[in-house]
Short mmCIF file of C-alpha atoms in Angstrom, two decimals:
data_model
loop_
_atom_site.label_atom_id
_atom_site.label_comp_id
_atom_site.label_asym_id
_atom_site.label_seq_id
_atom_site.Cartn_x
_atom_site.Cartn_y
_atom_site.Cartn_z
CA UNK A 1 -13.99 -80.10 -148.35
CA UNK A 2 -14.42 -77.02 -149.94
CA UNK A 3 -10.97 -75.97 -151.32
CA UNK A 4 -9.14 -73.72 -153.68
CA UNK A 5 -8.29 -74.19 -157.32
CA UNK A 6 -4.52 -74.19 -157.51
CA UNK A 7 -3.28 -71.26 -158.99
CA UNK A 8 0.67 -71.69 -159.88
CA UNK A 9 1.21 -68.07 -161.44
CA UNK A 10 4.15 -65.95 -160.38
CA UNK A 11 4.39 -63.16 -159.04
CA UNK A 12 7.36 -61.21 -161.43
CA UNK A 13 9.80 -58.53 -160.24
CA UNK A 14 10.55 -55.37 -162.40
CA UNK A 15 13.32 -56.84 -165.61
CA UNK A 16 16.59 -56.49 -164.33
CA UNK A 17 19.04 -53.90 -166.84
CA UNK A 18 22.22 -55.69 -167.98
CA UNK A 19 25.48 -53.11 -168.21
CA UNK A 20 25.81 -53.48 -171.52
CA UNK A 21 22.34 -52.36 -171.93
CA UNK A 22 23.49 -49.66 -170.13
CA UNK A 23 26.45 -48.22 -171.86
CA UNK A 24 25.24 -48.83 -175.29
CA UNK A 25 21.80 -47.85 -176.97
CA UNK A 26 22.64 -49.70 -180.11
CA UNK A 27 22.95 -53.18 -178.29
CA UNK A 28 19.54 -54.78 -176.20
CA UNK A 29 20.52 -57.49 -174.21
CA UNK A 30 17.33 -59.36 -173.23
CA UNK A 31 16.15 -58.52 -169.87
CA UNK A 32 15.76 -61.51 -167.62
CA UNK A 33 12.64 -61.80 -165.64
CA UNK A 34 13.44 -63.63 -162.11
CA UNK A 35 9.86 -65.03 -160.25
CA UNK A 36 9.17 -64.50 -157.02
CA UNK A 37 7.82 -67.19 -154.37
CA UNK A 38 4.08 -67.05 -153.57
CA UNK A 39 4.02 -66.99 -149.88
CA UNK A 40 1.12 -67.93 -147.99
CA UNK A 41 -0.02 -66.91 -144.08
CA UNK A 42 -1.48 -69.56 -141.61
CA UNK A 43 -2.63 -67.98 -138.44
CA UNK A 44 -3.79 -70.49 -136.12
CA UNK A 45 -6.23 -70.55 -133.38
CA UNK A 46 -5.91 -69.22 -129.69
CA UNK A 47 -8.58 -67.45 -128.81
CA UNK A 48 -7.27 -63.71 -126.53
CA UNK A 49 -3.81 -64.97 -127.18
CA UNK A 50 -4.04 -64.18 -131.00
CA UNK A 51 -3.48 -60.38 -130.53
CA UNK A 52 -0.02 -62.05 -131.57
CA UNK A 53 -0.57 -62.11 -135.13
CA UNK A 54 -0.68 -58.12 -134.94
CA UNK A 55 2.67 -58.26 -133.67
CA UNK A 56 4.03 -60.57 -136.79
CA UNK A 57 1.79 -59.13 -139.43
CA UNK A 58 3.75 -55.62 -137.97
CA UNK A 59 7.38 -57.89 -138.37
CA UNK A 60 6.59 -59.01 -141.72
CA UNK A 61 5.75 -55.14 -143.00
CA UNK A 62 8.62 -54.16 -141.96
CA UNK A 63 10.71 -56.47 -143.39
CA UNK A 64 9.11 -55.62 -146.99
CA UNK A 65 7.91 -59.63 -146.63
CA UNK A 66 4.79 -59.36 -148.74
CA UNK A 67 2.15 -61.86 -148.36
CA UNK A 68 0.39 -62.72 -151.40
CA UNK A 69 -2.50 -65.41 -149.39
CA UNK A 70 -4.26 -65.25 -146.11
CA UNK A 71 -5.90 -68.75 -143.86
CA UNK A 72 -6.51 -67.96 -141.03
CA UNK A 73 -8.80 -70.37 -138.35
CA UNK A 74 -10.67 -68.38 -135.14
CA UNK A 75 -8.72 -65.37 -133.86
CA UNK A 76 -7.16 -66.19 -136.81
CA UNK A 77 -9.47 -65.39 -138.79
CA UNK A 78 -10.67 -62.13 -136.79
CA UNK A 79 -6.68 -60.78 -137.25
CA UNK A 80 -5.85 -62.13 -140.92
CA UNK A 81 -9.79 -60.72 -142.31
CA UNK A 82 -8.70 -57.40 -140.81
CA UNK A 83 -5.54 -57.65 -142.49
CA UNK A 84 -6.59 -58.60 -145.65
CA UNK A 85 -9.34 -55.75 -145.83
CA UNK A 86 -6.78 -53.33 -144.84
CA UNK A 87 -8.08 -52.58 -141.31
CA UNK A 88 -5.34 -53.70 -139.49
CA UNK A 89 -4.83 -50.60 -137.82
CA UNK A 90 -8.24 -50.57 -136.35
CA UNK A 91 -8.37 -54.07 -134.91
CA UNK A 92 -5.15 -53.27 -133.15
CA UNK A 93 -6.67 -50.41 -131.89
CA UNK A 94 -9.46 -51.68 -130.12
CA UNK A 95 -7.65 -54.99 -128.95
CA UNK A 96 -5.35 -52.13 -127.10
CA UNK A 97 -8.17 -50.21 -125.81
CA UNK A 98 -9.45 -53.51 -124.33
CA UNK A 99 -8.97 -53.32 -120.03
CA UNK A 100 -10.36 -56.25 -117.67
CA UNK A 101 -13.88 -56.94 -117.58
CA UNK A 102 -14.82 -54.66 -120.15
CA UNK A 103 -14.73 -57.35 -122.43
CA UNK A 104 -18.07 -58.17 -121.39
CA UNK A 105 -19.76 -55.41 -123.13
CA UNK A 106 -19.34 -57.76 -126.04
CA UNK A 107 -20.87 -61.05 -124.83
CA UNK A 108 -24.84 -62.02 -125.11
CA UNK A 109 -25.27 -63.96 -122.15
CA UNK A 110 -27.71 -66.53 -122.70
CA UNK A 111 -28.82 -69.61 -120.29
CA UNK A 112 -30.42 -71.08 -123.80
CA UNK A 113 -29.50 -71.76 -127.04
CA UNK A 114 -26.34 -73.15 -128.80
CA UNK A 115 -24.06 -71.02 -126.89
CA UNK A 116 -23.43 -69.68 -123.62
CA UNK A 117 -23.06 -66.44 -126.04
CA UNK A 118 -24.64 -65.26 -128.70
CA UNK A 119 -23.19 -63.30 -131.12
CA UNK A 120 -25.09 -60.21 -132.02
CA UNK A 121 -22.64 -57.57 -130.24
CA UNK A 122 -19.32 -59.39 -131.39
CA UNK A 123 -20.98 -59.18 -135.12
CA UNK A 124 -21.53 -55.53 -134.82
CA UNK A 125 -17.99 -55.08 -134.14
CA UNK A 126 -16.85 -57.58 -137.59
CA UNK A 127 -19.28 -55.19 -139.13
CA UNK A 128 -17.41 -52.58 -137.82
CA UNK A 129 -14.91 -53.20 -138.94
CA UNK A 130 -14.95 -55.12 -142.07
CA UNK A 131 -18.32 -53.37 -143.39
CA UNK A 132 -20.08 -55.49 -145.78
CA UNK A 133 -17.12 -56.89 -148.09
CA UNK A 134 -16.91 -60.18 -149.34
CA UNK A 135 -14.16 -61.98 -149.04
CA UNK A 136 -13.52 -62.88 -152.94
CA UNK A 137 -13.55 -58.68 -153.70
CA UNK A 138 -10.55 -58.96 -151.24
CA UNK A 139 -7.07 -57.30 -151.94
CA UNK A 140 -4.92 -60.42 -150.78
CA UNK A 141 -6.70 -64.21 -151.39
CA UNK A 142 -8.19 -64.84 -147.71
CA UNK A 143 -9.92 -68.00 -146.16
CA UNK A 144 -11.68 -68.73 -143.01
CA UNK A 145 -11.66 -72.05 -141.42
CA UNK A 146 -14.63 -73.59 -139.84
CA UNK A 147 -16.22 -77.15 -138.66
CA UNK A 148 -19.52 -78.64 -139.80
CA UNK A 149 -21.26 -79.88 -137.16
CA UNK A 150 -22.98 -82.40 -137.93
CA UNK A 151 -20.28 -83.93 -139.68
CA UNK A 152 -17.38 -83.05 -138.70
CA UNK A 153 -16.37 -81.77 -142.01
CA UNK A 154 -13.91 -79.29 -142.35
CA UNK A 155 -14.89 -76.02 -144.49
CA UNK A 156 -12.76 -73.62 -146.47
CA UNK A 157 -14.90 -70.28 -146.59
CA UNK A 158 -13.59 -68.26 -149.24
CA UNK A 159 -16.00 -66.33 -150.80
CA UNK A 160 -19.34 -64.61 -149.62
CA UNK A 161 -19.58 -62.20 -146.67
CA UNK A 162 -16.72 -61.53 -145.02
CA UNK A 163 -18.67 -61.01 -141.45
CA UNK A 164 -20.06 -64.23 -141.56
CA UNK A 165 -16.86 -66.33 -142.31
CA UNK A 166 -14.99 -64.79 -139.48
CA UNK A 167 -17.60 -65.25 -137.27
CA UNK A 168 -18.52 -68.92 -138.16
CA UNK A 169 -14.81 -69.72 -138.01
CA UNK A 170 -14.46 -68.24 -134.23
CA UNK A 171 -17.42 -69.95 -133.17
CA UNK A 172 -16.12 -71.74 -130.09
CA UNK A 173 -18.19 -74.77 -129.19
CA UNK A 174 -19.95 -74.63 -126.51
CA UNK A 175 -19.06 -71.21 -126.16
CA UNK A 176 -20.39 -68.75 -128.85
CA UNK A 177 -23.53 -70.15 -130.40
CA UNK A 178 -22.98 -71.93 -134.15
CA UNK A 179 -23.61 -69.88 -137.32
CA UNK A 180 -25.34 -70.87 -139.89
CA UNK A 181 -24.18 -70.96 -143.54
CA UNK A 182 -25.58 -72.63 -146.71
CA UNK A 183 -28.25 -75.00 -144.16
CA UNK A 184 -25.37 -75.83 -142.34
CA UNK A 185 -24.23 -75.02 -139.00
CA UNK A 186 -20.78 -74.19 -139.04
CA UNK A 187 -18.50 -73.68 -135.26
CA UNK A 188 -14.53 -72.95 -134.61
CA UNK A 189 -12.20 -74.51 -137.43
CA UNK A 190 -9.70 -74.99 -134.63
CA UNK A 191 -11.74 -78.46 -133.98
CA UNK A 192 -10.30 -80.00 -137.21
CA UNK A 193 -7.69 -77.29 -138.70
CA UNK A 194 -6.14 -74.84 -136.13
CA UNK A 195 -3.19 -73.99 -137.84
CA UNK A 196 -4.14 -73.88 -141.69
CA UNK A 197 -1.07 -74.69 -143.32
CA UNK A 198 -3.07 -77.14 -145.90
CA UNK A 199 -5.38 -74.52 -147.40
CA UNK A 200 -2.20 -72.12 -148.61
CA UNK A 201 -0.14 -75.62 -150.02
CA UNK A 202 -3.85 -76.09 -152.16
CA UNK A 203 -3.95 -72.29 -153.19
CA UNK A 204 -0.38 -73.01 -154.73
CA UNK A 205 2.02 -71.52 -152.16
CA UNK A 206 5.87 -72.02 -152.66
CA UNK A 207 6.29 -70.59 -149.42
CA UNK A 208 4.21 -71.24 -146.26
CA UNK A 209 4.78 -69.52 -142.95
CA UNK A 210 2.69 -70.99 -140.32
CA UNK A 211 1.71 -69.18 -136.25
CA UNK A 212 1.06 -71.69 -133.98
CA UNK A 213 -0.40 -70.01 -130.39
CA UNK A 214 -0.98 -73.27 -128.67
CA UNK A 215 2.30 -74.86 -128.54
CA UNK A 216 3.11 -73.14 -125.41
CA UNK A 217 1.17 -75.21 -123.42
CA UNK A 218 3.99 -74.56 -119.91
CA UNK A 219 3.64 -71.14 -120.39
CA UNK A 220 1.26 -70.27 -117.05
CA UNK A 221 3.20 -72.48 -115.07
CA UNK A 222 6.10 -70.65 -115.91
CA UNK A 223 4.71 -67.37 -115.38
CA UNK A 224 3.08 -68.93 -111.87
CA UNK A 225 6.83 -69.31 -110.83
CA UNK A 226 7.68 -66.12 -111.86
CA UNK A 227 4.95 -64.07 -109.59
CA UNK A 228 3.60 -62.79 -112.67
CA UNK A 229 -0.06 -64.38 -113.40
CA UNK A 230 -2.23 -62.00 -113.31
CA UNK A 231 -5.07 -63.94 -113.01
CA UNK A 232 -5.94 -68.23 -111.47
CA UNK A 233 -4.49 -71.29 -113.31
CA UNK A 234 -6.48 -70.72 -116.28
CA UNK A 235 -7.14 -67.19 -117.13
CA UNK A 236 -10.50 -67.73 -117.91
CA UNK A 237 -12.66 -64.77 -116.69
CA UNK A 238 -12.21 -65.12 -112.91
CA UNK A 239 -12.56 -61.75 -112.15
CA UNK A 240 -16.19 -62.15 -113.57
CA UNK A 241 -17.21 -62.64 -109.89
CA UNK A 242 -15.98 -60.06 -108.20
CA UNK A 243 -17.69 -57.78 -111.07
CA UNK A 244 -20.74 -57.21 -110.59
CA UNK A 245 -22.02 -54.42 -112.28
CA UNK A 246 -20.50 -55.88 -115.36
CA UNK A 247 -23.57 -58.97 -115.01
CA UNK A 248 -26.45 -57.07 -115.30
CA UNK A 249 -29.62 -58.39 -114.11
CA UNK A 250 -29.52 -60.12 -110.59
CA UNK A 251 -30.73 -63.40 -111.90
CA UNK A 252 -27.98 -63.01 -114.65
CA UNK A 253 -25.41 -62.75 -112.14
CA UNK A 254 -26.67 -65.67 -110.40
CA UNK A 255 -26.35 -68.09 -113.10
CA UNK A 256 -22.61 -66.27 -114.45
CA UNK A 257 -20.89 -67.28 -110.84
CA UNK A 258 -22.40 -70.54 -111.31
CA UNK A 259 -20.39 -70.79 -114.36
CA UNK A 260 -17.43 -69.30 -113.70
CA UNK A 261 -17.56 -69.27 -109.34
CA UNK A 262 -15.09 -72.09 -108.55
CA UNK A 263 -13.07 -73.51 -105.36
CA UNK A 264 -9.83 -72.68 -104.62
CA UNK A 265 -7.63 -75.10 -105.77
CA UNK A 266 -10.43 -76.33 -108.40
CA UNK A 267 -11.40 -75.00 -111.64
CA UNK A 268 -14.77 -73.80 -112.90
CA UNK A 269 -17.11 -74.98 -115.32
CA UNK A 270 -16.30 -72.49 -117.41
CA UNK A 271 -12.74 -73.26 -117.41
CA UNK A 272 -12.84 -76.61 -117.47
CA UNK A 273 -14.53 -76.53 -120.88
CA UNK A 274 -12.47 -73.85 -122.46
CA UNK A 275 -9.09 -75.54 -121.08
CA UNK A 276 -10.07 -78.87 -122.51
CA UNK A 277 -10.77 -77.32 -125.83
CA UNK A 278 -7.32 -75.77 -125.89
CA UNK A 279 -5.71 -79.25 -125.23
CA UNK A 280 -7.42 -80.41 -127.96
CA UNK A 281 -6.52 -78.07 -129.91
CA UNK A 282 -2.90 -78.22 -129.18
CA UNK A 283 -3.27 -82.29 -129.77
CA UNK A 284 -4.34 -81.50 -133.00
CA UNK A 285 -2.26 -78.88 -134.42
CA UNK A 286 0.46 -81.20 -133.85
CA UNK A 287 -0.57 -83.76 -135.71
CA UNK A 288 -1.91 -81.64 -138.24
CA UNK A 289 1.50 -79.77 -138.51
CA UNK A 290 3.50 -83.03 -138.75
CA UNK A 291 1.43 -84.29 -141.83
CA UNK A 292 1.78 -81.03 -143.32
CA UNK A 293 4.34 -78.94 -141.98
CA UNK A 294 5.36 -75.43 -142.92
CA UNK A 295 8.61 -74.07 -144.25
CA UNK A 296 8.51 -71.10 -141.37
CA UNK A 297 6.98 -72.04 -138.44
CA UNK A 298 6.40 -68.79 -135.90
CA UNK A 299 5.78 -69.89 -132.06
CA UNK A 300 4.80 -67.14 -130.23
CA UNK A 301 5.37 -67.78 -126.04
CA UNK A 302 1.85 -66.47 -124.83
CA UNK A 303 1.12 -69.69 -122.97
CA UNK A 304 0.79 -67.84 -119.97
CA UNK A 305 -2.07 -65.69 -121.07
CA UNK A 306 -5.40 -66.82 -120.09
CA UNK A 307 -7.00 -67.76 -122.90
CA UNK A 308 -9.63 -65.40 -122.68
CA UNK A 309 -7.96 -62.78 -121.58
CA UNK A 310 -8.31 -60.42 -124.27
CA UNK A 311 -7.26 -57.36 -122.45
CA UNK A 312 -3.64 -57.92 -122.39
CA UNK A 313 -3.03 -57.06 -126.32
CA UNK A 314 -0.55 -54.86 -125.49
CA UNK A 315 1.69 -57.44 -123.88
CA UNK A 316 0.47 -60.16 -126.73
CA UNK A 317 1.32 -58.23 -130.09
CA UNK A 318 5.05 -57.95 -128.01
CA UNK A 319 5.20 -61.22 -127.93
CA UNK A 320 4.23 -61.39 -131.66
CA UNK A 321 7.02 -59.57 -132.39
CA UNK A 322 9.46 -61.75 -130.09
CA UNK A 323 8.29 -64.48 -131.90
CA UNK A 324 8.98 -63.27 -135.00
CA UNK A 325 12.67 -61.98 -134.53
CA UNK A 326 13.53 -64.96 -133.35
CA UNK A 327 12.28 -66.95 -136.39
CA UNK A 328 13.81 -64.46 -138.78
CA UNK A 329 17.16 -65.88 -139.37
CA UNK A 330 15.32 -69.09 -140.63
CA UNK A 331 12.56 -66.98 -142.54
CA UNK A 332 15.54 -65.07 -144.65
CA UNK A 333 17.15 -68.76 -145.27
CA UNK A 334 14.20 -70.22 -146.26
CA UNK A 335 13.20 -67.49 -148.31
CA UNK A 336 16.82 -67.19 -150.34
CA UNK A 337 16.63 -70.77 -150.86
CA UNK A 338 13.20 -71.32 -152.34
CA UNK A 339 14.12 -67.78 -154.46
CA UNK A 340 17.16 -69.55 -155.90
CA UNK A 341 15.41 -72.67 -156.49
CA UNK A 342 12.51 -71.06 -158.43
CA UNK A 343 15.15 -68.91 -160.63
CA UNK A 344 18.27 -71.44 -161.69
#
């Protein structure tokens, strides 16, 4: 595994000014430095439904929380890497502008290959947006998380070009073709690490605040009783059918409704594969979490967005901040205690 090397300096607030300092120039009183925790971000993996971290990076602004390192693993990735190289604002921006099918424009449909998508157009936009940084000239210590294929092995990508990180970390089995990286082909960390509380602990966190997207596993069936899901039981591109014009070339749209066309009360190929890789995912994080938990753990309710549904941002970065409200109370706690701890 590739990890950090600890680093265990703090972080030290301006010297507080005793009184007596004060009120008399003749007599220094030694100023007392107090150290601040070194708080560390995991963003887990959820594919669409990761337009929450906007909503808590927002939160955590806000409160004047500052973040002093970065993991993220998939969308993770995409939302802490924008963070990180200060482009926040224009990730948000085009996750808002986002609407239905035009998602698509994004996707390289292929019928070969080690995707069902390749990933020229989505790397335009990480070009985009993060130009051609890399990630160790970063402002705030960032990693990507991604899976060796062959294997298994998980990978801590924390220096080189930021692009290629972030896209080797949301590489989706099965889904987005595997990138390539040092003769190895990497795919979506969320296969061995989808909420990346381990890699801040190893960069020397004494604070960790974790967002975990995929423990809301009841969250379409609740929304199916409501009368509010927008789309089938798994949100998975189903109005791909009824879309033509968004396909392209005839035969193209012949072999995308094979793929995503489906029965009624069955799903499609499509969704079968990406639903199976969220279970797995949500398997995993739990176990991973329990090993290693977090002293903040933010759970966002966005189970009843489709997992690719990455046009409902607006409705996801509310939820982010939802999420985060709720965990505040706890966040301040935690925060005063490890503070005192650190200073008595």
């Amino acid at each position: 595994m590739l990890g950090f090397t600890k680093n265990n300096d703090k972080t030290e607030e301006a010297p507080e000014v005793g009184a007596d300092e004060k009120n008399n120039g003749d007599k220094k009183i030694k100023a007392t430095k107090k150290l601040k925790p070194k708080i560390g971000l995991a963003l887990g993996s959820g594919v669409a439904r990761g337009w929450a971290h906007i909503g808590i990076l927002r939160r955590l602004e806000e409160e004047g929380i500052q973040i002093d390192v970065i993991a993220g693993t998939s969308i993770g990735a995409v939302v802490g890497g924008a963070y990180a190289c200060g482009n926040l604002d224009r990730i948000e921006a085009w996750a808002r502008d986002l609407q239905d099918t035009n998602f698509l424009r994004f996707l390289d449909f292929r019928i070969s290959g080690g995707g069902l998508f390749g990933s020229n157009k989505l790397g335009q936009i990480m070009v985009d947006n993060f130009g051609d940084r890399n990630i160790e000239d970063l402002g705030i210590p960032f990693t990507a998380i991604a899976c060796e294929l062959k294997s298994g092995q998980e990978i801590w990508l924390k220096q080189g070009p930021m692009c290629d990180a972030i896209k080797a970390s949301f590489a989706l089995p099965g889904v987005f073709e595997p990138i390539r990286h040092e003769h190895k082909w990497l795919v979506d960390g969320a296969l061995v690490n989808p909420v990346p509380v381990s890699v801040c602990r190893a960069a020397g966190c004494d604070m960790v605040i974790a967002v975990n997207l995929s423990e809301d596993i009841y969250g379409r069936a609740r929304a199916k009783r409501q009368g509010i899901l927008e789309t089938g039981e798994y949100g998975v591109f189903n109005e791909i059918a009824s879309a033509p014009t968004a396909l392209g070339r005839i035969g193209k749209r012949s072999f995308i409704k094979r793929l995503f066309g489906h029965q009624e009360d069955a799903p499609s190929l499509f969704a079968n594969m990406v639903a199976s890789l969220n279970i797995l995912q949500n398997r995993l994080s739990r176990s991973r979490l329990a090993g290693d938990p977090p002293d903040v753990t933010i759970l966002p309710r966005c189970g009843h967005v489709g997992l690719m549904e990455f046009h409902r941002a607006d409705e996801l970065i509310k939820e982010g901040v939802l999420a985060f409200d709720e965990a505040l109370p706890h966040l301040k706690d935690a925060l005063a205690i490890i503070h005192h701890r650190m200073n008595s």
